[in-house]
Tab-separated table of C-alpha atoms and ligand atoms in Angstrom:
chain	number	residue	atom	x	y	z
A	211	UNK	CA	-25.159	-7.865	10.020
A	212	UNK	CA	-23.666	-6.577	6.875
A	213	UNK	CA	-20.293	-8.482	6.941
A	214	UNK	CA	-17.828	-7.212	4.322
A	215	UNK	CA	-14.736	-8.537	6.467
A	216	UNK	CA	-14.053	-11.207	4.197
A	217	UNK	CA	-15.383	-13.239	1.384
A	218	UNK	CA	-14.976	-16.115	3.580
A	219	UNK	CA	-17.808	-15.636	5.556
A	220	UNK	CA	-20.556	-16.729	2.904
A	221	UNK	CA	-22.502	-19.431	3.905
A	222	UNK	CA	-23.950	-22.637	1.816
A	223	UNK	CA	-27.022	-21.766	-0.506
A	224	UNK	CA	-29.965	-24.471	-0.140
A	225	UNK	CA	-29.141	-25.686	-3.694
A	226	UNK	CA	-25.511	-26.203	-2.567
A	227	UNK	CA	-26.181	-27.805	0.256
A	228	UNK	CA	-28.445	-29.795	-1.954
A	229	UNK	CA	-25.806	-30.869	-4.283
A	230	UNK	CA	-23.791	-31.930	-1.090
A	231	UNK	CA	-26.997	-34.139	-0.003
A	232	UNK	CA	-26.928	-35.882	-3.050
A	233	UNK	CA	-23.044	-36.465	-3.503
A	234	UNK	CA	-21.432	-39.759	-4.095
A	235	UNK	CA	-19.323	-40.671	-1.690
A	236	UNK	CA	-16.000	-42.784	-1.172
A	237	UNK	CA	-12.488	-43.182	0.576
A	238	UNK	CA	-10.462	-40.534	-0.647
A	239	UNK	CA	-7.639	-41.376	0.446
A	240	UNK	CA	-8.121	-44.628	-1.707
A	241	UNK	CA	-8.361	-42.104	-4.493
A	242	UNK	CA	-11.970	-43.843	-4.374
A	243	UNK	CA	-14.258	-40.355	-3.818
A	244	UNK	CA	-16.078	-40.217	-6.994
A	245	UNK	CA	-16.674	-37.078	-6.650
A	246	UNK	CA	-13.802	-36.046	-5.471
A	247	UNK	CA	-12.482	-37.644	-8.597
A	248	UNK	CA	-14.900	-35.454	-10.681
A	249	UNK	CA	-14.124	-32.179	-9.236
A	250	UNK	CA	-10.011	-32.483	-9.790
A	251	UNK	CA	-11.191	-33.477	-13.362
A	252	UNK	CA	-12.875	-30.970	-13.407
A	253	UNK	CA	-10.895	-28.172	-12.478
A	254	UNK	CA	-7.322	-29.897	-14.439
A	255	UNK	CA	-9.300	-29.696	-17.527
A	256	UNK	CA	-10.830	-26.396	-17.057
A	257	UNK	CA	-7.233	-25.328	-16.713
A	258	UNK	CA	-6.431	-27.422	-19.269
A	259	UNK	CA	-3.532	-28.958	-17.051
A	260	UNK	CA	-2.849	-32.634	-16.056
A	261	UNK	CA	-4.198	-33.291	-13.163
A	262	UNK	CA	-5.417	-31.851	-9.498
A	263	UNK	CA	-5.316	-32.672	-6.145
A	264	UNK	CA	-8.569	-31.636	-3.625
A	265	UNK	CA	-7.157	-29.961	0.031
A	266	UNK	CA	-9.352	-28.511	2.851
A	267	UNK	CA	-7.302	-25.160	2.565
A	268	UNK	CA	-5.549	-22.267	0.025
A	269	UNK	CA	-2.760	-22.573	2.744
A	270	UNK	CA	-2.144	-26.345	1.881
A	271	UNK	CA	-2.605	-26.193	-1.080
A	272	UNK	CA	0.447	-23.327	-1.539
A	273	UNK	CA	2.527	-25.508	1.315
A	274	UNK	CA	1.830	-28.347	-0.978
A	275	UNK	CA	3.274	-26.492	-3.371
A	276	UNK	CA	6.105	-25.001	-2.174
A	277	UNK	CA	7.386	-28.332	-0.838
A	278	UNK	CA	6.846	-30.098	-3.912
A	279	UNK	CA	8.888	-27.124	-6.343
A	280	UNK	CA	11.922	-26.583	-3.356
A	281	UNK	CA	14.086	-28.431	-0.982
A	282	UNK	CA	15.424	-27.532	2.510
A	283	UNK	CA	17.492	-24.234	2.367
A	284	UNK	CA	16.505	-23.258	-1.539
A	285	UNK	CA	14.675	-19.660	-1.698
A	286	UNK	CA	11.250	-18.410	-2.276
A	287	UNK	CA	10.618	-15.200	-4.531
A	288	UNK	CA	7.526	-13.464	-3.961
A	289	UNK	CA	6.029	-9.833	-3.063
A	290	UNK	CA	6.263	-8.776	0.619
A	291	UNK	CA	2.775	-8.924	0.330
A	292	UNK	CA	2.316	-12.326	-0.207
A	293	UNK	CA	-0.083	-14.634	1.332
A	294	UNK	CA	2.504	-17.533	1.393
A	295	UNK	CA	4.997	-15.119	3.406
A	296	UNK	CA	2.448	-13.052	5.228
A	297	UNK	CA	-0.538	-15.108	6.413
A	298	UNK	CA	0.054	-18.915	5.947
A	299	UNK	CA	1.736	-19.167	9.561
A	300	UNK	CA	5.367	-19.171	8.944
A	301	UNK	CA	4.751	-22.296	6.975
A	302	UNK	CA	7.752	-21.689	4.388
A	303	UNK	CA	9.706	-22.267	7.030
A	304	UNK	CA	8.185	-24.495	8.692
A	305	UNK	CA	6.749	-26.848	6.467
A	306	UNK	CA	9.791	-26.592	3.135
A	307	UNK	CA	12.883	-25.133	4.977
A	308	UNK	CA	13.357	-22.335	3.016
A	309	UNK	CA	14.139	-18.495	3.006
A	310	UNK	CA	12.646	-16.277	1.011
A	311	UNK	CA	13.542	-13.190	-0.824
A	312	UNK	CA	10.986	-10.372	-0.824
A	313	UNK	CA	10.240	-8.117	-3.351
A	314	UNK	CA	8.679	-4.465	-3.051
A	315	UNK	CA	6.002	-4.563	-5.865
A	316	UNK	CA	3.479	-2.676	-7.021
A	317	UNK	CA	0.132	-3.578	-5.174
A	318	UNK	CA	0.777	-6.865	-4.432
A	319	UNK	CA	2.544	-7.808	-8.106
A	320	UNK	CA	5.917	-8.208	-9.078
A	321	UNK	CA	7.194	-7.915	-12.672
A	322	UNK	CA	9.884	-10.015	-14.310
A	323	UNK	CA	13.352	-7.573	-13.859
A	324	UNK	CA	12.348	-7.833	-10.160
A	325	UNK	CA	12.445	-11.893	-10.421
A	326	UNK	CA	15.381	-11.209	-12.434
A	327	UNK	CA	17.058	-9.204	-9.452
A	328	UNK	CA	15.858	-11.438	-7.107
A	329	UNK	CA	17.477	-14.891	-8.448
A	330	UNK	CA	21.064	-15.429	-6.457
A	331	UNK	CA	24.585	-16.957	-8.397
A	332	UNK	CA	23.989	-20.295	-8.175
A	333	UNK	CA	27.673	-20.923	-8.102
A	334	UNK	CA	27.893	-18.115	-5.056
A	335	UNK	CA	27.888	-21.562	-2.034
A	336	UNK	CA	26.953	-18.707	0.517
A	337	UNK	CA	23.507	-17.931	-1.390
A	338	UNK	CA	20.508	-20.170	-0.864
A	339	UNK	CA	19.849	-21.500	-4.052
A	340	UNK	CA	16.725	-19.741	-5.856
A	341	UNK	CA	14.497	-22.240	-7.018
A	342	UNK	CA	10.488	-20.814	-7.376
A	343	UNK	CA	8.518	-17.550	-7.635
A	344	UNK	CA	5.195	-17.257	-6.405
A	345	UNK	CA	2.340	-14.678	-7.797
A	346	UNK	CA	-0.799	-13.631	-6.351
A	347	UNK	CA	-3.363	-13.158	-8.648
A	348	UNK	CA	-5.854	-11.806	-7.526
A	349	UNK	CA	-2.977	-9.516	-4.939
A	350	UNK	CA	-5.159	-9.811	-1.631
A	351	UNK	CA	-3.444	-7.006	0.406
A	352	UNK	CA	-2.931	-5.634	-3.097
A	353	UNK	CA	-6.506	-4.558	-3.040
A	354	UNK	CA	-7.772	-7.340	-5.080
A	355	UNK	CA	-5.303	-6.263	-7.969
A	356	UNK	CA	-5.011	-8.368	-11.538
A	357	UNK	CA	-1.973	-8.948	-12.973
A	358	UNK	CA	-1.525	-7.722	-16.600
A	359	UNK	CA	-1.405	-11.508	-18.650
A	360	UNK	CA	1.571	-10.264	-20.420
A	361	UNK	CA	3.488	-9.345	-17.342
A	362	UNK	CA	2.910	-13.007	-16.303
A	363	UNK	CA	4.572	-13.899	-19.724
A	364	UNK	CA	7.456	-12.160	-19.366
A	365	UNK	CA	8.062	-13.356	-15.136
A	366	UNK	CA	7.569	-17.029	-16.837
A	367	UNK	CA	10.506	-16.271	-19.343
A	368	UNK	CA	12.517	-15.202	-16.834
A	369	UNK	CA	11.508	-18.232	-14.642
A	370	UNK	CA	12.964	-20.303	-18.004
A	371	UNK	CA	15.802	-18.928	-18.206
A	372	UNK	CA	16.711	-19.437	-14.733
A	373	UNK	CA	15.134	-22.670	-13.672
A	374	UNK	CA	12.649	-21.358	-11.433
A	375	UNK	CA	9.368	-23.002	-11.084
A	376	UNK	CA	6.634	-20.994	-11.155
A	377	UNK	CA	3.536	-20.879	-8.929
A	378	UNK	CA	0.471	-19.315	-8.426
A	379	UNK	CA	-1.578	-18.467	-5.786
A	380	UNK	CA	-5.130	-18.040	-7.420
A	381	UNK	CA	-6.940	-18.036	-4.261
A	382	UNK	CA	-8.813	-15.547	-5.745
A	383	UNK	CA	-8.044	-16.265	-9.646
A	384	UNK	CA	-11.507	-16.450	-11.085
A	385	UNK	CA	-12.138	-12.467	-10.035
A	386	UNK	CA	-9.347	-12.021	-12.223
A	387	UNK	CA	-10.621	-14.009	-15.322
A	388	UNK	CA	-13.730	-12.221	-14.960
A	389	UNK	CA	-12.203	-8.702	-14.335
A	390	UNK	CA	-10.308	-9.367	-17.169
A	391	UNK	CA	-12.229	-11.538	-19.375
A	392	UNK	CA	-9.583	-13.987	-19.341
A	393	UNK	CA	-9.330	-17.931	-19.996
A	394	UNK	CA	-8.380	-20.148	-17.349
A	395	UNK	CA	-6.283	-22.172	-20.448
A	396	UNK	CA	-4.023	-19.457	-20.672
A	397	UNK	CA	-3.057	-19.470	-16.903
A	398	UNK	CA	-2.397	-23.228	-17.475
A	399	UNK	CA	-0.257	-22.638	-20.056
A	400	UNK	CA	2.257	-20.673	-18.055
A	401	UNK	CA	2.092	-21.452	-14.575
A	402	UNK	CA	3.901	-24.912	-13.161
A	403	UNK	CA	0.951	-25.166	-10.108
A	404	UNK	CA	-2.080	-23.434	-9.421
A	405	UNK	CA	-3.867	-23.045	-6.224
A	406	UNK	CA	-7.505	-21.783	-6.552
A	407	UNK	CA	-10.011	-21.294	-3.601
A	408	UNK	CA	-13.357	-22.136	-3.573
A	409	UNK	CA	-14.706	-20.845	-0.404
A	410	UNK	CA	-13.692	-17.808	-1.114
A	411	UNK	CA	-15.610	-16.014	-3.523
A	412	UNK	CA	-17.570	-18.558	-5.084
A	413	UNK	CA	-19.226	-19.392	-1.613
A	414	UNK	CA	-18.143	-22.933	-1.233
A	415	UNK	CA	-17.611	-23.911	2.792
A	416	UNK	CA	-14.141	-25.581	2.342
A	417	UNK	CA	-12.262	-26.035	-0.057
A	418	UNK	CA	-8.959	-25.660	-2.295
A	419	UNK	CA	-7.579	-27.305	-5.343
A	420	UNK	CA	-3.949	-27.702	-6.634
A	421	UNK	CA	-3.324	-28.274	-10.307
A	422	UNK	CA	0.207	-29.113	-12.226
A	423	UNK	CA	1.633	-31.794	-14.151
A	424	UNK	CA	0.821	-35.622	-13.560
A	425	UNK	CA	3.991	-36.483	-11.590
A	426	UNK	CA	3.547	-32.717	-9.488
A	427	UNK	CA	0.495	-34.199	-8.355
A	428	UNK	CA	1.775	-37.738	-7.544
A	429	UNK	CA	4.343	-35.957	-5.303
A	430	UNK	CA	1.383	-33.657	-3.888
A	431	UNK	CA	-0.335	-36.348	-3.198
A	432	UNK	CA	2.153	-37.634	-0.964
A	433	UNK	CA	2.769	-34.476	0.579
A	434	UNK	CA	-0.811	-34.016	1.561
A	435	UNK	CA	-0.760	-37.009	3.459
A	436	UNK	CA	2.652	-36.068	5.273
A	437	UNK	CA	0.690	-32.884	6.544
A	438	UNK	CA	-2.626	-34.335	7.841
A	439	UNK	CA	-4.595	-33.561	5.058
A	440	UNK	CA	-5.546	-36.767	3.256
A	441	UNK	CA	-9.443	-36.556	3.604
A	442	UNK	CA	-12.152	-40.093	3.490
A	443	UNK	CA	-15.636	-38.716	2.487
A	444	UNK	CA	-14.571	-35.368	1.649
A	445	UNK	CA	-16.745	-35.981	-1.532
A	446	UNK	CA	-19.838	-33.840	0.675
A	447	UNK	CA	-17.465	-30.838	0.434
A	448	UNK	CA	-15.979	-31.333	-3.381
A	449	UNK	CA	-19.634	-31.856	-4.398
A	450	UNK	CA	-19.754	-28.063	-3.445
A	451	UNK	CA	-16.940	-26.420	-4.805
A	452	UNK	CA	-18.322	-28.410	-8.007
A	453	UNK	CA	-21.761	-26.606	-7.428
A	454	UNK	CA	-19.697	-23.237	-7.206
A	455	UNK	CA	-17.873	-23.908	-9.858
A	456	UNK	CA	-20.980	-24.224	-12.227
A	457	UNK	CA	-22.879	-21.231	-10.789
A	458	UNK	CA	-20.808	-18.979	-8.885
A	459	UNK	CA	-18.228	-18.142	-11.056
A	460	UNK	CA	-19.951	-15.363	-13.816
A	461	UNK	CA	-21.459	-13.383	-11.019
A	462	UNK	CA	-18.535	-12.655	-9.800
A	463	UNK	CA	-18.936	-9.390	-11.798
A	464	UNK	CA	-21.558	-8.282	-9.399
A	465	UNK	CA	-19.435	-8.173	-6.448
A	466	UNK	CA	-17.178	-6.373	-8.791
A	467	UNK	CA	-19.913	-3.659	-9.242
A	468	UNK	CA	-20.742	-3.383	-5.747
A	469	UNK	CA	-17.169	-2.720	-4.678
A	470	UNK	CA	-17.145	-0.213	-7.131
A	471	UNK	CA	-20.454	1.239	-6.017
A	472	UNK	CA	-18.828	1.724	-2.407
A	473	UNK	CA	-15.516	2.771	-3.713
A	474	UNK	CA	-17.224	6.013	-5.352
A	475	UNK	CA	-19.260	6.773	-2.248
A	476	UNK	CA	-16.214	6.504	-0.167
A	477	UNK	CA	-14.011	8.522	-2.340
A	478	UNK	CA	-16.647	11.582	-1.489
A	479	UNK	CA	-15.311	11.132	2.248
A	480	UNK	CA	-13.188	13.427	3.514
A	481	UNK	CA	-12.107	10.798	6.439
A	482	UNK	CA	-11.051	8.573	3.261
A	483	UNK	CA	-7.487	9.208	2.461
A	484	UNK	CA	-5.689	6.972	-0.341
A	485	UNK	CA	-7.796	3.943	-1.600
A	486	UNK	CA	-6.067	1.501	-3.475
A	487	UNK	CA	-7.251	0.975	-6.970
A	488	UNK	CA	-10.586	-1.278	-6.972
A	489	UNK	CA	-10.123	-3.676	-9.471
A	490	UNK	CA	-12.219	-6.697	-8.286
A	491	UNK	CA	-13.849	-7.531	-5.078
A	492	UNK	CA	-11.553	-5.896	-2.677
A	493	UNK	CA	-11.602	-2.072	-1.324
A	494	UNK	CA	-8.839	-0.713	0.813
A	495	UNK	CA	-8.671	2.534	2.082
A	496	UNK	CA	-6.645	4.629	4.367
A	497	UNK	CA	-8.347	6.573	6.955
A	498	UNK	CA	-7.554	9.489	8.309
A	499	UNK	CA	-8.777	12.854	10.018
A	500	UNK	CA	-11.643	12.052	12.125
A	501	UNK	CA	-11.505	8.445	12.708
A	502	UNK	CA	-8.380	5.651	13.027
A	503	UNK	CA	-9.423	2.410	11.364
A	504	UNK	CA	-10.026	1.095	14.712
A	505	UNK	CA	-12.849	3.989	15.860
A	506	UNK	CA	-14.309	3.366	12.012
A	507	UNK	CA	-14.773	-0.072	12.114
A	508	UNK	CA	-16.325	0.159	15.618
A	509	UNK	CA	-18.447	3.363	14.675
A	510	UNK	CA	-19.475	0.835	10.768
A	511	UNK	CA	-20.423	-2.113	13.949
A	512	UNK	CA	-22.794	0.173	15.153
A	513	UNK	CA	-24.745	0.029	12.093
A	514	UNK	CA	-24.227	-3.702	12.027
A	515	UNK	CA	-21.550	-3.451	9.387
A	516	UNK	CA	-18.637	-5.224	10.014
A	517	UNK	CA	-15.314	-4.221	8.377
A	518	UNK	CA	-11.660	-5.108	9.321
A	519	UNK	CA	-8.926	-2.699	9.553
A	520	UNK	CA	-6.090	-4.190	8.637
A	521	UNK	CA	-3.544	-1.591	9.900
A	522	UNK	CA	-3.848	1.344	12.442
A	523	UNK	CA	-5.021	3.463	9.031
A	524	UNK	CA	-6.241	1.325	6.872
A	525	UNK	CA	-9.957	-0.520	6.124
A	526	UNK	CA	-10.388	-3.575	4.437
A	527	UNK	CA	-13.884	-4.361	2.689
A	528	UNK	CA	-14.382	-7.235	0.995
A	529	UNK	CA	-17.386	-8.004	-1.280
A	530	UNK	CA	-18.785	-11.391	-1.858
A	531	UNK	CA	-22.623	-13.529	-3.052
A	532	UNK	CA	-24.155	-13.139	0.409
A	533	UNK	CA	-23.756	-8.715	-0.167
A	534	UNK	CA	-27.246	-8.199	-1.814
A	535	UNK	CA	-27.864	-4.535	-3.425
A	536	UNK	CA	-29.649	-3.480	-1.089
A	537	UNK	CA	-26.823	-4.408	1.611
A	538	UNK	CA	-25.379	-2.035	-0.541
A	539	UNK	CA	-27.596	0.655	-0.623
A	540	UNK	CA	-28.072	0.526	3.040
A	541	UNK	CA	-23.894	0.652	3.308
A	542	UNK	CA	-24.162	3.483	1.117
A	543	UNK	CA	-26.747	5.181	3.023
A	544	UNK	CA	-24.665	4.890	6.346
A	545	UNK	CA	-21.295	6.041	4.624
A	546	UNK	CA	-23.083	9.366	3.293
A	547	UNK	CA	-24.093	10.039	6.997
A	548	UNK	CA	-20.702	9.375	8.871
B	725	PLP	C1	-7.510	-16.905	1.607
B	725	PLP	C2	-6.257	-16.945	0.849
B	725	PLP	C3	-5.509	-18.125	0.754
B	725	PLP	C4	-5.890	-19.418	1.436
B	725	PLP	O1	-6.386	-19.270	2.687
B	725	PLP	P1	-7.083	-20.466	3.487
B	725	PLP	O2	-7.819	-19.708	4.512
B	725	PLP	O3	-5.994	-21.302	4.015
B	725	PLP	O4	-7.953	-21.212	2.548
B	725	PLP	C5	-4.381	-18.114	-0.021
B	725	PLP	N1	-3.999	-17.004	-0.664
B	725	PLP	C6	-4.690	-15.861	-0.611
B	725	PLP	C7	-4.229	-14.682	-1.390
B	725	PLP	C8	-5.841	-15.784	0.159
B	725	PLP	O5	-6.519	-14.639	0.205
């Protein structure tokens, strides 16, 4: 099978696993996981913030968030799109108490007079009172969209102004930097809390990490715990996002190319209908004419490809380090003929 449903389907290299074999191990909740210890080090001074906090999921790690920057009945601004709103099981709601106001962006992003708009009188006692915005960076259902940095600049000014904190969801950051030959520094300059993802791209089995200030991460910690996800030996797993970390993060490009490669075969399609700009790792098209997404996706099975559709006309592929080149050329092969 040729799975481009997500790029959380990659599985653990024999050099990761490897690196897991030989990690050093501890309580973590003891904060006594060396290597647990070594990874948030890691990744705080990569980002060249304070300090981290290792979670088993990009949905915690956001929830973390989200309850650490709010309180019961204060709002949320983010894109309709978002993965805190859309995918992460209600858990604004559920886990913070809070409402959220959505914002019609552009593919996923949402630029500063939009914030702006979005912030309510905090003198008005009827409004929930405003308190965080949250990007997506890489946009998931924006079709793996960047952000331009300077558009980031100008939502954090607004943030300022207004006392908003500001988050971001990275889950797919590091496409970004490398789309964009960017510096993780300079997202650690703006943001109050960053989530990144290591089993996404980067092919790690589990794992997130949330970054911010020292006393954010204090409060995180305690947070984690209050949601179940205070890990012992997790050390086996942060041993692996550090492996991905050190070798998973320039190739990144290649995926890049490869989405590319399919997004010019696909454009040639007459079945293809509007594809959303490929920027990274992410390619989704509508479809039209001759098939529905559904019929596509089964017809792509067929040649053991598996793709999701992710609306009744729309296809979501996603590429990621277990899509070889000639997975591609063989994808290629079976678009030209359908
Ligand atoms: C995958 C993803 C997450 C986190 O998902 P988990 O499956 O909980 O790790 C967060 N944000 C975005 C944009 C994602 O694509």
């Amino acid at each position: 099978m040729i799975d481009f449903r997500s790029d959380t389907v990659t599985r653990p290299t024999i050099a990761m696993l490897d690196a897991m074999m030989h990690a050093k191990v501890g309580d973590d909740v003891f904060e006594e996981d060396p290597t647990i210890n070594e990874l948030e080090e890691k990744v705080a001074d990569m980002f060249g913030m304070k300090a981290a906090i290792f979670c088993p999921s990009g949905t915690m790690t956001n929830q973390i968030a989200i309850k650490c920057h709010t309180q019961p009945g204060d709002e949320v601004i983010c894109d309709k799109l978002s993965h805190i709103y859309q995918y992460e099981g209600g858990g604004i709601a559920f886990n913070a108490g809070c409402s959220v106001k959505l914002i019609d962006g552009s593919t996923g992003r949402i630029n500063a007079h939009q914030v702006e708009a979005s912030i309510n009188n905090k003198n008005d006692v009827h409004k929930p009172v405003s308190k965080m915005a949250s990007l997506e960076n890489t946009a998931n259902r924006g079709g793996g969209s960047c952000y331009d940095f300077d558009d980031i600049v100008q939502i954090k000014k607004t943030c300022e102004a207004n006392d908003l904190a500001l988050h971001l969801d990275g889950a797919r950051l590091f496409n970004a930097i490398i789309a964009k030959n960017e510096s993780p520094k300079d997202y650690g300059k703006i943001f109050d809390s960053i989530s990144i993802c290591l089993s996404k791209g980067l092919g790690a089995p589990v794992g997130s990490v949330l970054i911010g200030t020292k006393n954010f991460i204090v409060k995180a910690r305690r947070v984690r715990k209050g949601f179940g996800g205070g890990m012992r030996q997790a050390g086996y797993l942060a041993a692996a996002c550090i492996y991905a970390l050190d070798n998973n993060v320039n190739r990144l490009s290649e995926d890049h190319y490869h989405a590319q490669q399919l997004a010019d075969v696909l454009k040639q399609k007459d079945f293809v209908g509007e594809m959303l700009p490929v920027e990274t790792n992410i390619l989704i098209f509508e479809v039209k004419e001759k098939y529905t997404a559904l019929k596509l996706q089964a017809k792509l099975k067929k040649h053991d490809i598996l793709a999701i559709a992710i609306s009744q006309n729309q296809i979501r592929l996603v590429i990621h380090l277990d899509i070889t080149s000639e997975m591609i050329e063989q994808t290629i092969n079976v678009i030209k003929e359908l």
